[in-house]
Amino acid sequence: MSLQSNTASSPLLGCIADDFTGATDLANMLVREGMRTVQTIGVPATAPQDVDAIVVALKSRTAPAAEAVADSLAALSWLQQQGCRQFFFKYCSTFDSTAKGNIGPVIDALLQALGSDFTIACPVFPETGRTLYRGHLFIQDQLLNESGMQNHPLTPMTDANLVRVLQQQTPSKVGLIAYPAVSQGSEKIQAEIAGLRRQGVRMAIVDALENQDLYAIGAACADLSLVTGGSGIALGLPANFVKAGLLQPGAKASALPGVEGWSVVLAGSASKATNAQVAAWMEKHPAFRLDPLALARGEPIVAQALAFADKHLEQQPLLIYATTTPEQVRQVQAELGVERAGQLIEQALADIAVALQASGVRRFVIAGGETSGAVVKALDVHALRIGAQIDPGVPATASIATDGSPVLALALKSGNFGSVDFFEKALRQLGETRL
């Protein structure tokens, strides 16, 4: 990474995220460290102004590997054109992927495009219980493959050993920087990186247990062109730009405009966290469930959901959800197929969001990465200004209006993130007063 002086208007850090909520999660971390950050939805037509970091949100996590690589390279090329100094590839803190990718293939392609021979892979996020020890990923006190992620409908994670998982996805040599080295600080981590490079290692899983480890890892990565991992590792990157005199962290980095209008929660994730959040909401507030089998039969479920919203929205926010148990998800997928089941729900929630926006809804809380991507695209949102954190990994955001479109307040939540009362908490932070 070059830390030579650049024009004041050029962004410093260019990020590529493999899903929408992951992008928001990453942007949240950068804002917390004082970087003015904008998240774009795909590669935009125009560049945002007066920002320190740009996060390009893709929908590539479960795409075919070749498509994910092509989209990521297009994002990299655009970020290079904006003058970014360092690049970050963000994936889920649970390392969501399959034996064919997409994490390994994308890292290989980005390294080649940047002419670089090495990067790290560190999905750790201690605030949400994601830690790495001896290359094994833990979710709270459970190994990844015992945490419920082994039942993920699209990317079942059946092995907690990330060195082994990543090695299956890439012809590059994968190594490990274990916790005894990480605990000694950034200089020791840099020495480990140098040693692995001499051995021909191109990617290294890096252990971490606490935020202080992430700051040390970030400092050790100051000279890497590419850094990869979950959003947590981004905590340690802004300080490198501060040290180089390129960044002055600003207290106003999280400032957002006020947004007036009605509020709705849309949930498509089937994760444990979202299931609990849906259950908590339904104890006090109205909710309407989308049945994917009824959608497949052609029943007017979207119209019924909108009629339900029309009945309740003036009095209070409401929830429209497709969230259900993993067992029920598997039953639906067995009948409809994995791809069709997901597409039916995503399209239904996207259609509902568009209709609700036309009716005056301006605040959206959206649960699930795939759901967030579908809804944000349907609402024709091209970029988001990132605000203050709601819960670890989830900030408030506001759309950057174009062509006279209304400004929307949005909270885009990864399925596994957020406290049980997240929906209420998010709506309050977005400006809802009727809870």
Tab-separated table of C-alpha atoms in Angstrom:
chain	number	residue	atom	x	y	z
A	1	MET	CA	0.000	0.000	0.000
A	2	SER	CA	1.289	3.444	-0.850
A	3	LEU	CA	0.993	6.040	1.903
A	4	GLN	CA	2.423	8.889	-0.144
A	5	SER	CA	0.399	12.081	-0.082
A	6	ASN	CA	-2.609	12.279	-2.356
A	7	THR	CA	-5.252	14.817	-3.237
A	8	ALA	CA	-7.535	15.669	-0.339
A	9	SER	CA	-10.648	14.541	-2.176
A	10	SER	CA	-9.449	11.009	-2.924
A	11	PRO	CA	-10.739	8.168	-0.749
A	12	LEU	CA	-8.100	6.212	1.130
A	13	LEU	CA	-9.640	2.766	1.594
A	14	GLY	CA	-11.544	0.915	-1.100
A	15	CYS	CA	-13.661	-2.011	0.075
A	16	ILE	CA	-15.479	-4.829	-1.702
A	17	ALA	CA	-18.157	-6.682	0.259
A	18	ASP	CA	-19.805	-9.910	-0.863
A	19	ASP	CA	-23.260	-8.972	0.411
A	20	PHE	CA	-25.257	-5.898	1.388
A	21	THR	CA	-25.483	-6.268	5.149
A	22	GLY	CA	-21.830	-7.254	5.307
A	23	ALA	CA	-20.973	-4.041	3.506
A	24	THR	CA	-22.955	-2.020	6.025
A	25	ASP	CA	-21.311	-3.897	8.887
A	26	LEU	CA	-17.868	-3.015	7.510
A	27	ALA	CA	-18.807	0.619	6.921
A	28	ASN	CA	-20.020	0.784	10.511
A	29	MET	CA	-16.570	-0.184	11.763
A	30	LEU	CA	-14.859	2.451	9.640
A	31	VAL	CA	-17.220	5.186	10.822
A	32	ARG	CA	-16.569	4.163	14.437
A	33	GLU	CA	-12.884	4.851	13.813
A	34	GLY	CA	-13.618	8.286	12.327
A	35	MET	CA	-13.646	7.606	8.584
A	36	ARG	CA	-16.380	9.287	6.556
A	37	THR	CA	-17.812	6.303	4.712
A	38	VAL	CA	-20.245	5.736	1.864
A	39	GLN	CA	-21.613	2.373	0.811
A	40	THR	CA	-22.536	1.965	-2.839
A	41	ILE	CA	-24.926	-0.635	-4.189
A	42	GLY	CA	-22.817	-2.282	-6.824
A	43	VAL	CA	-20.364	-0.254	-8.890
A	44	PRO	CA	-21.946	3.203	-9.159
A	45	ALA	CA	-22.144	5.482	-12.174
A	46	THR	CA	-20.757	8.433	-10.207
A	47	ALA	CA	-18.237	8.682	-7.393
A	48	PRO	CA	-19.217	9.920	-3.911
A	49	GLN	CA	-17.546	13.113	-2.770
A	50	ASP	CA	-15.763	14.043	0.466
A	51	VAL	CA	-15.333	10.511	1.812
A	52	ASP	CA	-12.425	8.650	3.360
A	53	ALA	CA	-13.646	5.147	2.551
A	54	ILE	CA	-15.950	3.587	-0.035
A	55	VAL	CA	-17.576	0.191	0.410
A	56	VAL	CA	-18.916	-1.392	-2.779
A	57	ALA	CA	-21.676	-3.835	-1.859
A	58	LEU	CA	-22.016	-6.818	-4.176
A	59	LYS	CA	-24.382	-9.756	-4.132
A	60	SER	CA	-21.669	-12.296	-4.805
A	61	ARG	CA	-21.496	-14.522	-1.715
A	62	THR	CA	-23.587	-17.319	-3.216
A	63	ALA	CA	-23.152	-16.465	-6.896
A	64	PRO	CA	-21.221	-18.840	-9.191
A	65	ALA	CA	-17.510	-18.408	-8.496
A	66	ALA	CA	-16.712	-17.001	-11.944
A	67	GLU	CA	-19.439	-14.384	-11.541
A	68	ALA	CA	-18.238	-13.450	-8.064
A	69	VAL	CA	-14.698	-13.014	-9.364
A	70	ALA	CA	-15.812	-10.882	-12.311
A	71	ASP	CA	-17.960	-8.632	-10.114
A	72	SER	CA	-15.188	-8.247	-7.548
A	73	LEU	CA	-12.606	-7.350	-10.182
A	74	ALA	CA	-14.965	-4.756	-11.653
A	75	ALA	CA	-15.385	-3.220	-8.215
A	76	LEU	CA	-11.617	-3.231	-7.669
A	77	SER	CA	-10.992	-1.497	-10.982
A	78	TRP	CA	-13.513	1.241	-10.155
A	79	LEU	CA	-12.040	1.753	-6.678
A	80	GLN	CA	-8.563	2.039	-8.185
A	81	GLN	CA	-9.891	4.721	-10.515
A	82	GLN	CA	-11.101	6.687	-7.487
A	83	GLY	CA	-7.560	6.782	-6.108
A	84	CYS	CA	-7.920	4.384	-3.176
A	85	ARG	CA	-4.647	3.469	-1.453
A	86	GLN	CA	-5.494	0.127	0.115
A	87	PHE	CA	-8.170	-2.460	-0.610
A	88	PHE	CA	-10.300	-4.653	1.609
A	89	PHE	CA	-12.330	-7.729	0.671
A	90	LYS	CA	-15.066	-8.310	3.220
A	91	TYR	CA	-16.917	-11.591	3.771
A	92	CYS	CA	-19.011	-12.942	6.622
A	93	SER	CA	-17.619	-13.379	10.134
A	94	THR	CA	-18.834	-16.983	9.891
A	95	PHE	CA	-16.754	-17.440	6.706
A	96	ASP	CA	-19.878	-18.345	4.701
A	97	SER	CA	-18.721	-20.228	1.622
A	98	THR	CA	-18.633	-23.626	-0.031
A	99	ALA	CA	-15.858	-25.974	-1.119
A	100	LYS	CA	-15.824	-24.165	-4.490
A	101	GLY	CA	-15.694	-20.650	-3.081
A	102	ASN	CA	-16.264	-17.854	-3.233
A	103	ILE	CA	-13.722	-16.540	-0.739
A	104	GLY	CA	-10.637	-18.296	-2.137
A	105	PRO	CA	-11.270	-17.589	-5.841
A	106	VAL	CA	-11.986	-13.905	-5.196
A	107	ILE	CA	-8.859	-13.448	-3.061
A	108	ASP	CA	-6.736	-15.126	-5.749
A	109	ALA	CA	-8.153	-12.836	-8.433
A	110	LEU	CA	-7.723	-9.662	-6.369
A	111	LEU	CA	-4.123	-10.531	-5.462
A	112	GLN	CA	-3.309	-11.122	-9.116
A	113	ALA	CA	-4.968	-7.884	-10.227
A	114	LEU	CA	-3.040	-5.915	-7.605
A	115	GLY	CA	0.255	-7.623	-8.399
A	116	SER	CA	0.538	-8.728	-4.782
A	117	ASP	CA	1.876	-11.977	-3.357
A	118	PHE	CA	0.246	-12.100	0.089
A	119	THR	CA	-2.775	-11.241	2.195
A	120	ILE	CA	-4.433	-12.270	5.426
A	121	ALA	CA	-7.867	-13.779	6.087
A	122	CYS	CA	-9.374	-12.879	9.453
A	123	PRO	CA	-13.172	-13.064	9.887
A	124	VAL	CA	-12.965	-12.390	13.642
A	125	PHE	CA	-15.581	-10.134	15.268
A	126	PRO	CA	-15.294	-10.419	19.084
A	127	GLU	CA	-18.268	-8.130	19.782
A	128	THR	CA	-20.552	-10.714	18.197
A	129	GLY	CA	-18.709	-13.736	19.606
A	130	ARG	CA	-16.671	-14.637	16.510
A	131	THR	CA	-13.125	-15.562	17.521
A	132	LEU	CA	-10.289	-17.609	16.013
A	133	TYR	CA	-7.854	-19.826	17.885
A	134	ARG	CA	-5.309	-22.120	16.226
A	135	GLY	CA	-7.181	-21.573	12.984
A	136	HIS	CA	-10.529	-22.728	14.366
A	137	LEU	CA	-13.505	-20.357	14.243
A	138	PHE	CA	-15.722	-20.131	17.307
A	139	ILE	CA	-19.214	-18.635	17.549
A	140	GLN	CA	-19.495	-17.694	21.208
A	141	ASP	CA	-18.398	-20.922	22.963
A	142	GLN	CA	-19.162	-23.266	20.076
A	143	LEU	CA	-17.104	-24.331	17.110
A	144	LEU	CA	-18.427	-23.003	13.814
A	145	ASN	CA	-19.688	-26.411	12.728
A	146	GLU	CA	-21.628	-26.852	15.990
A	147	SER	CA	-23.112	-23.339	16.141
A	148	GLY	CA	-26.100	-23.799	13.847
A	149	MET	CA	-24.134	-22.652	10.784
A	150	GLN	CA	-23.855	-26.297	9.755
A	151	ASN	CA	-27.570	-25.975	8.885
A	152	HIS	CA	-27.267	-22.830	6.764
A	153	PRO	CA	-29.489	-23.355	3.691
A	154	LEU	CA	-26.993	-21.886	1.196
A	155	THR	CA	-23.536	-22.112	2.769
A	156	PRO	CA	-23.545	-24.876	5.404
A	157	MET	CA	-20.332	-24.639	7.408
A	158	THR	CA	-19.350	-28.146	8.499
A	159	ASP	CA	-15.682	-27.534	9.342
A	160	ALA	CA	-14.360	-25.024	11.909
A	161	ASN	CA	-10.746	-25.283	10.674
A	162	LEU	CA	-10.496	-22.260	8.369
A	163	VAL	CA	-7.041	-23.160	7.085
A	164	ARG	CA	-8.549	-26.370	5.758
A	165	VAL	CA	-11.711	-24.644	4.500
A	166	LEU	CA	-9.812	-21.957	2.602
A	167	GLN	CA	-7.250	-24.409	1.212
A	168	GLN	CA	-10.076	-26.338	-0.445
A	169	GLN	CA	-11.063	-23.193	-2.339
A	170	THR	CA	-7.707	-22.107	-3.738
A	171	PRO	CA	-4.552	-23.484	-5.407
A	172	SER	CA	-2.576	-20.910	-3.401
A	173	LYS	CA	-0.755	-22.075	-0.305
A	174	VAL	CA	-2.669	-21.225	2.892
A	175	GLY	CA	-0.919	-20.716	6.223
A	176	LEU	CA	-1.704	-19.713	9.793
A	177	ILE	CA	-0.586	-16.927	12.106
A	178	ALA	CA	-1.508	-18.462	15.443
A	179	TYR	CA	-2.537	-16.668	18.597
A	180	PRO	CA	0.799	-16.967	20.473
A	181	ALA	CA	2.318	-14.727	17.769
A	182	VAL	CA	-0.688	-12.409	17.500
A	183	SER	CA	-0.709	-11.825	21.262
A	184	GLN	CA	2.816	-10.375	21.025
A	185	GLY	CA	1.682	-7.470	18.889
A	186	SER	CA	2.104	-5.980	15.438
A	187	GLU	CA	5.874	-6.393	15.078
A	188	LYS	CA	5.652	-10.115	15.761
A	189	ILE	CA	2.738	-10.411	13.321
A	190	GLN	CA	4.809	-8.630	10.654
A	191	ALA	CA	7.650	-11.064	11.286
A	192	GLU	CA	5.244	-13.984	10.859
A	193	ILE	CA	3.999	-12.489	7.590
A	194	ALA	CA	7.570	-12.179	6.317
A	195	GLY	CA	8.302	-15.790	7.249
A	196	LEU	CA	5.173	-17.111	5.539
A	197	ARG	CA	5.982	-15.157	2.396
A	198	ARG	CA	9.405	-16.804	2.263
A	199	GLN	CA	7.630	-20.177	2.415
A	200	GLY	CA	5.441	-19.304	-0.580
A	201	VAL	CA	2.262	-18.807	1.446
A	202	ARG	CA	-0.142	-16.376	-0.279
A	203	MET	CA	-2.991	-16.367	2.251
A	204	ALA	CA	-2.793	-16.659	6.022
A	205	ILE	CA	-5.622	-17.266	8.457
A	206	VAL	CA	-4.932	-15.028	11.468
A	207	ASP	CA	-6.104	-15.829	14.991
A	208	ALA	CA	-7.684	-13.167	17.205
A	209	LEU	CA	-9.686	-13.208	20.419
A	210	GLU	CA	-10.206	-9.559	21.362
A	211	ASN	CA	-10.434	-6.145	19.729
A	212	GLN	CA	-6.880	-5.347	20.834
A	213	ASP	CA	-5.722	-8.231	18.622
A	214	LEU	CA	-7.539	-6.687	15.665
A	215	TYR	CA	-5.805	-3.343	16.190
A	216	ALA	CA	-2.447	-5.109	16.272
A	217	ILE	CA	-3.256	-7.077	13.113
A	218	GLY	CA	-4.419	-3.907	11.378
A	219	ALA	CA	-1.161	-2.151	12.222
A	220	ALA	CA	0.798	-5.122	10.873
A	221	CYS	CA	-1.113	-4.891	7.578
A	222	ALA	CA	-0.248	-1.245	6.846
A	223	ASP	CA	1.887	-2.175	3.833
A	224	LEU	CA	-0.402	-4.844	2.346
A	225	SER	CA	-2.225	-3.843	-0.817
A	226	LEU	CA	-5.090	-6.185	0.059
A	227	VAL	CA	-6.559	-7.122	3.431
A	228	THR	CA	-9.411	-9.635	3.719
A	229	GLY	CA	-11.727	-10.666	6.516
A	230	GLY	CA	-14.840	-9.833	8.442
A	231	SER	CA	-15.683	-6.304	9.471
A	232	GLY	CA	-13.830	-6.594	12.783
A	233	ILE	CA	-10.387	-6.456	11.224
A	234	ALA	CA	-11.264	-3.044	9.766
A	235	LEU	CA	-10.982	-1.568	13.277
A	236	GLY	CA	-7.219	-1.521	12.928
A	237	LEU	CA	-6.899	-0.028	9.436
A	238	PRO	CA	-7.863	3.673	9.864
A	239	ALA	CA	-5.045	4.244	12.381
A	240	ASN	CA	-2.509	3.493	9.644
A	241	PHE	CA	-3.808	6.425	7.615
A	242	VAL	CA	-3.823	8.635	10.707
A	243	LYS	CA	-0.210	7.709	11.429
A	244	ALA	CA	0.733	8.552	7.838
A	245	GLY	CA	-0.898	11.972	8.131
A	246	LEU	CA	-3.583	11.179	5.550
A	247	LEU	CA	-6.608	11.031	7.854
A	248	GLN	CA	-7.977	13.239	10.578
A	249	PRO	CA	-10.760	11.267	12.298
A	250	GLY	CA	-13.937	13.314	12.512
A	251	ALA	CA	-16.631	13.285	15.180
A	252	LYS	CA	-19.167	14.078	12.465
A	253	ALA	CA	-18.351	10.964	10.455
A	254	SER	CA	-21.624	9.373	11.640
A	255	ALA	CA	-23.947	12.357	11.061
A	256	LEU	CA	-27.150	11.515	9.118
A	257	PRO	CA	-30.122	13.611	7.954
A	258	GLY	CA	-33.463	13.304	9.731
A	259	VAL	CA	-36.128	11.296	7.885
A	260	GLU	CA	-39.902	11.647	8.317
A	261	GLY	CA	-42.428	8.967	7.364
A	262	TRP	CA	-43.842	5.596	8.345
A	263	SER	CA	-41.785	2.599	9.410
A	264	VAL	CA	-41.701	-1.104	8.579
A	265	VAL	CA	-39.572	-4.158	9.365
A	266	LEU	CA	-38.967	-6.729	6.606
A	267	ALA	CA	-37.373	-10.041	7.603
A	268	GLY	CA	-36.274	-12.807	5.266
A	269	SER	CA	-33.494	-14.451	7.281
A	270	ALA	CA	-34.010	-17.858	8.890
A	271	SER	CA	-31.146	-17.428	11.374
A	272	LYS	CA	-31.463	-18.069	15.107
A	273	ALA	CA	-31.049	-14.387	15.915
A	274	THR	CA	-33.717	-13.218	13.480
A	275	ASN	CA	-36.138	-15.917	14.629
A	276	ALA	CA	-35.750	-14.634	18.189
A	277	GLN	CA	-36.189	-11.032	17.052
A	278	VAL	CA	-39.366	-11.881	15.144
A	279	ALA	CA	-40.774	-13.705	18.170
A	280	ALA	CA	-39.994	-10.759	20.459
A	281	TRP	CA	-41.619	-8.288	18.067
A	282	MET	CA	-44.798	-10.341	17.780
A	283	GLU	CA	-45.337	-10.203	21.539
A	284	LYS	CA	-46.201	-6.490	21.240
A	285	HIS	CA	-46.620	-5.461	17.608
A	286	PRO	CA	-48.481	-6.521	14.439
A	287	ALA	CA	-46.851	-8.927	11.995
A	288	PHE	CA	-47.719	-10.671	8.737
A	289	ARG	CA	-46.028	-13.887	7.613
A	290	LEU	CA	-45.247	-14.676	3.987
A	291	ASP	CA	-45.784	-18.330	3.074
A	292	PRO	CA	-43.414	-19.353	0.252
A	293	LEU	CA	-45.575	-22.339	-0.696
A	294	ALA	CA	-48.607	-20.072	-1.047
A	295	LEU	CA	-46.508	-17.705	-3.162
A	296	ALA	CA	-45.509	-20.646	-5.350
A	297	ARG	CA	-49.174	-21.573	-5.799
A	298	GLY	CA	-49.849	-18.070	-7.085
A	299	GLU	CA	-51.951	-16.939	-4.158
A	300	PRO	CA	-52.149	-13.112	-3.696
A	301	ILE	CA	-49.864	-13.048	-0.665
A	302	VAL	CA	-48.224	-9.733	-1.571
A	303	ALA	CA	-51.629	-8.058	-1.906
A	304	GLN	CA	-52.671	-9.526	1.446
A	305	ALA	CA	-49.514	-8.207	3.086
A	306	LEU	CA	-50.125	-4.734	1.686
A	307	ALA	CA	-53.720	-4.784	2.894
A	308	PHE	CA	-52.429	-5.739	6.337
A	309	ALA	CA	-49.967	-2.838	6.215
A	310	ASP	CA	-52.663	-0.407	5.108
A	311	LYS	CA	-54.688	-1.385	8.179
A	312	HIS	CA	-51.874	-0.849	10.709
A	313	LEU	CA	-49.244	1.591	9.423
A	314	GLU	CA	-50.937	4.814	10.491
A	315	GLN	CA	-51.083	3.620	14.100
A	316	GLN	CA	-47.733	1.829	14.499
A	317	PRO	CA	-44.821	0.158	12.714
A	318	LEU	CA	-45.291	-3.430	11.593
A	319	LEU	CA	-43.336	-6.492	10.588
A	320	ILE	CA	-43.673	-8.488	7.373
A	321	TYR	CA	-41.585	-11.643	7.570
A	322	ALA	CA	-40.748	-14.965	5.980
A	323	THR	CA	-38.519	-16.031	8.865
A	324	THR	CA	-39.016	-19.607	9.977
A	325	THR	CA	-37.113	-22.527	11.486
A	326	PRO	CA	-34.288	-24.308	9.640
A	327	GLU	CA	-36.425	-27.460	9.526
A	328	GLN	CA	-39.273	-25.632	7.790
A	329	VAL	CA	-36.807	-23.978	5.425
A	330	ARG	CA	-35.511	-27.396	4.395
A	331	GLN	CA	-39.059	-28.637	3.814
A	332	VAL	CA	-39.825	-25.687	1.561
A	333	GLN	CA	-36.536	-26.091	-0.303
A	334	ALA	CA	-37.236	-29.778	-0.806
A	335	GLU	CA	-40.529	-28.914	-2.480
A	336	LEU	CA	-39.520	-25.799	-4.412
A	337	GLY	CA	-35.756	-26.065	-4.754
A	338	VAL	CA	-33.241	-23.880	-2.909
A	339	GLU	CA	-32.936	-21.188	-5.575
A	340	ARG	CA	-36.654	-20.815	-6.297
A	341	ALA	CA	-37.597	-20.735	-2.614
A	342	GLY	CA	-35.162	-17.898	-1.961
A	343	GLN	CA	-36.148	-15.969	-5.063
A	344	LEU	CA	-39.851	-16.135	-4.233
A	345	ILE	CA	-39.326	-14.593	-0.806
A	346	GLU	CA	-36.822	-11.987	-1.976
A	347	GLN	CA	-39.079	-10.886	-4.829
A	348	ALA	CA	-42.144	-10.734	-2.619
A	349	LEU	CA	-40.400	-8.602	0.009
A	350	ALA	CA	-38.929	-6.377	-2.706
A	351	ASP	CA	-42.374	-5.846	-4.273
A	352	ILE	CA	-43.843	-5.083	-0.859
A	353	ALA	CA	-41.079	-2.567	-0.099
A	354	VAL	CA	-41.670	-0.683	-3.346
A	355	ALA	CA	-45.406	-0.474	-2.708
A	356	LEU	CA	-44.874	0.648	0.885
A	357	GLN	CA	-42.442	3.345	-0.181
A	358	ALA	CA	-45.078	4.670	-2.579
A	359	SER	CA	-47.508	4.738	0.357
A	360	GLY	CA	-45.224	6.886	2.494
A	361	VAL	CA	-42.917	4.462	4.296
A	362	ARG	CA	-39.507	6.086	4.703
A	363	ARG	CA	-37.890	3.955	7.412
A	364	PHE	CA	-36.975	0.333	6.668
A	365	VAL	CA	-35.374	-2.223	8.971
A	366	ILE	CA	-34.372	-5.226	6.875
A	367	ALA	CA	-33.159	-8.552	8.289
A	368	GLY	CA	-31.040	-10.871	6.132
A	369	GLY	CA	-28.256	-10.235	3.652
A	370	GLU	CA	-30.020	-11.626	0.590
A	371	THR	CA	-33.254	-9.886	1.590
A	372	SER	CA	-31.455	-6.581	2.115
A	373	GLY	CA	-29.857	-6.806	-1.298
A	374	ALA	CA	-33.142	-7.510	-3.059
A	375	VAL	CA	-35.036	-4.763	-1.222
A	376	VAL	CA	-32.395	-2.059	-1.607
A	377	LYS	CA	-32.135	-2.739	-5.337
A	378	ALA	CA	-35.907	-2.656	-5.715
A	379	LEU	CA	-36.051	0.684	-3.884
A	380	ASP	CA	-33.516	2.022	-6.408
A	381	VAL	CA	-31.027	2.975	-3.705
A	382	HIS	CA	-27.571	3.446	-5.182
A	383	ALA	CA	-25.573	4.674	-2.192
A	384	LEU	CA	-25.850	4.984	1.576
A	385	ARG	CA	-24.333	7.388	4.049
A	386	ILE	CA	-23.300	5.403	7.145
A	387	GLY	CA	-24.300	6.609	10.598
A	388	ALA	CA	-23.930	5.551	14.222
A	389	GLN	CA	-24.049	1.951	15.398
A	390	ILE	CA	-27.355	0.394	16.482
A	391	ASP	CA	-25.906	-2.944	17.573
A	392	PRO	CA	-22.469	-4.431	16.888
A	393	GLY	CA	-22.160	-4.775	13.117
A	394	VAL	CA	-25.301	-2.799	12.280
A	395	PRO	CA	-25.350	0.995	11.839
A	396	ALA	CA	-28.130	3.361	10.941
A	397	THR	CA	-27.889	4.525	7.332
A	398	ALA	CA	-29.541	7.037	5.030
A	399	SER	CA	-29.871	6.783	1.275
A	400	ILE	CA	-28.157	9.393	-0.854
A	401	ALA	CA	-31.041	10.753	-2.895
A	402	THR	CA	-30.803	11.102	-6.665
A	403	ASP	CA	-33.237	12.437	-9.286
A	404	GLY	CA	-35.588	13.833	-6.654
A	405	SER	CA	-36.142	10.482	-4.924
A	406	PRO	CA	-36.937	10.625	-1.186
A	407	VAL	CA	-34.248	10.054	1.415
A	408	LEU	CA	-34.810	6.729	3.184
A	409	ALA	CA	-33.586	5.711	6.632
A	410	LEU	CA	-32.418	2.098	6.588
A	411	ALA	CA	-30.982	-0.489	8.951
A	412	LEU	CA	-29.622	-3.487	7.028
A	413	LYS	CA	-29.033	-6.397	9.393
A	414	SER	CA	-27.171	-9.611	8.778
A	415	GLY	CA	-29.383	-12.500	9.837
A	416	ASN	CA	-27.238	-13.540	12.795
A	417	PHE	CA	-26.693	-10.036	14.203
A	418	GLY	CA	-28.549	-7.929	16.727
A	419	SER	CA	-30.067	-8.241	20.187
A	420	VAL	CA	-33.497	-9.777	20.727
A	421	ASP	CA	-35.093	-6.304	20.775
A	422	PHE	CA	-33.151	-5.159	17.709
A	423	PHE	CA	-36.175	-4.206	15.604
A	424	GLU	CA	-37.504	-1.728	18.172
A	425	LYS	CA	-34.019	-0.409	18.912
A	426	ALA	CA	-33.314	0.155	15.214
A	427	LEU	CA	-36.604	1.919	14.535
A	428	ARG	CA	-36.045	4.297	17.440
A	429	GLN	CA	-32.593	5.188	16.180
A	430	LEU	CA	-33.981	5.767	12.690
A	431	GLY	CA	-36.432	8.263	14.216
A	432	GLU	CA	-39.599	6.240	14.932
A	433	THR	CA	-41.434	7.616	17.991
A	434	ARG	CA	-44.569	5.440	18.098
A	435	LEU	CA	-43.070	2.419	19.865
